[in-house]
């Protein structure tokens, strides 16, 4: 059973020109959705910023009839209805100024897990898949839950990989629960619910997956998490809007860099260039930045499974054996001790410096690191 307040909240939100922010303003002034509905037209006009067009729709019985039908639909399809003004929304999402007034839900939301939003292009590459699977493998036992949009591509990979690794996953829809877009992910959506995940949407059972709904949906993806990870996206891709929302909410944003010639890395590279996202250099490094572990050693390539050891030649090892961490040794001293000419030793010194195992000082002096 749903409360009377839920009925009036749905009716009020269904009125033309009443979006989430105006809904919140009205309820804050009157005290509840039912009290807004019961206000006289003159009383509504006394609320600053509420014009004649908005006040005219409030109290229209057609909206109340719609709300009654919506409650019947939700009851029949086991849909929970969360009202922001009653404190039902997930806490991080509730912090967002433009959070949904009403959030429909199927499944179980785990408030104690750390949510991580992971988004990207529909045209995912092997590079993106590799990153997602390595990252989720690294974080599978760290009490996280993933958030994505159930679209083809990166979203699908995030949800599927999460399920394979027993990580709870959250899907955010751009339409009501009366349909499922894309239809090919219907079985995936059912699997998410079977595996104790959750599906959210702010759209009622008459709203189709219209183009503008996807941008609106993206703010919920960003709002649910302390951090958003952009895997692959082109210039102007939908994931850019998710990153923008996350920035506006003062949340962390991370982007996976790629070749400048790769179309679906260009959006990520641009986010990094514009300082709108931190660069992902290693999976362990990202895990550390997310605060999921402490004192982790960040060494290796982009998707490390173990520490990479530096390969050095016999001559370079002799140089290292000669240097100390406390007293600088000059090039002339090294040549004397190793009994070789400077032109032979300089290439090895450069390689060791680039590898980060020695430090070059002024006057051609060197220290071990």
PDB file of C-alpha atoms in Angstrom, residues 107-108 110 159-160 162-170 187-198:
ATOM      1  CA  UNK A 107      15.183  -4.281  -6.170  1.00  0.00           C
ATOM      2  CA  UNK A 108      17.299  -3.606  -3.128  1.00  0.00           C
ATOM      3  CA  UNK A 110      22.503  -1.133  -0.349  1.00  0.00           C
ATOM      4  CA  UNK A 159      26.662  -4.480 -15.250  1.00  0.00           C
ATOM      5  CA  UNK A 160      27.701  -7.865 -16.668  1.00  0.00           C
ATOM      6  CA  UNK A 162      29.806  -6.742 -11.841  1.00  0.00           C
ATOM      7  CA  UNK A 163      27.392  -9.682 -11.835  1.00  0.00           C
ATOM      8  CA  UNK A 164      30.177 -12.102 -12.790  1.00  0.00           C
ATOM      9  CA  UNK A 165      32.260 -10.857  -9.854  1.00  0.00           C
ATOM     10  CA  UNK A 166      29.365 -10.828  -7.350  1.00  0.00           C
ATOM     11  CA  UNK A 167      29.411  -7.034  -7.104  1.00  0.00           C
ATOM     12  CA  UNK A 168      25.960  -5.427  -6.604  1.00  0.00           C
ATOM     13  CA  UNK A 169      25.073  -3.206  -9.548  1.00  0.00           C
ATOM     14  CA  UNK A 170      22.581  -0.363 -10.034  1.00  0.00           C
ATOM     15  CA  UNK A 187      17.471 -10.376 -19.556  1.00  0.00           C
ATOM     16  CA  UNK A 188      20.357  -8.396 -18.088  1.00  0.00           C
ATOM     17  CA  UNK A 189      17.918  -6.189 -16.164  1.00  0.00           C
ATOM     18  CA  UNK A 190      16.202  -9.297 -14.791  1.00  0.00           C
ATOM     19  CA  UNK A 191      19.574 -10.742 -13.785  1.00  0.00           C
ATOM     20  CA  UNK A 192      20.463  -7.534 -11.932  1.00  0.00           C
ATOM     21  CA  UNK A 193      17.327  -7.903  -9.805  1.00  0.00           C
ATOM     22  CA  UNK A 194      17.877 -11.649  -9.306  1.00  0.00           C
ATOM     23  CA  UNK A 195      21.386 -10.947  -8.015  1.00  0.00           C
ATOM     24  CA  UNK A 196      20.157  -8.480  -5.383  1.00  0.00           C
ATOM     25  CA  UNK A 197      20.819  -5.341  -7.438  1.00  0.00           C
ATOM     26  CA  UNK A 198      18.501  -2.410  -8.009  1.00  0.00           C
TER      27      UNK A 198
END
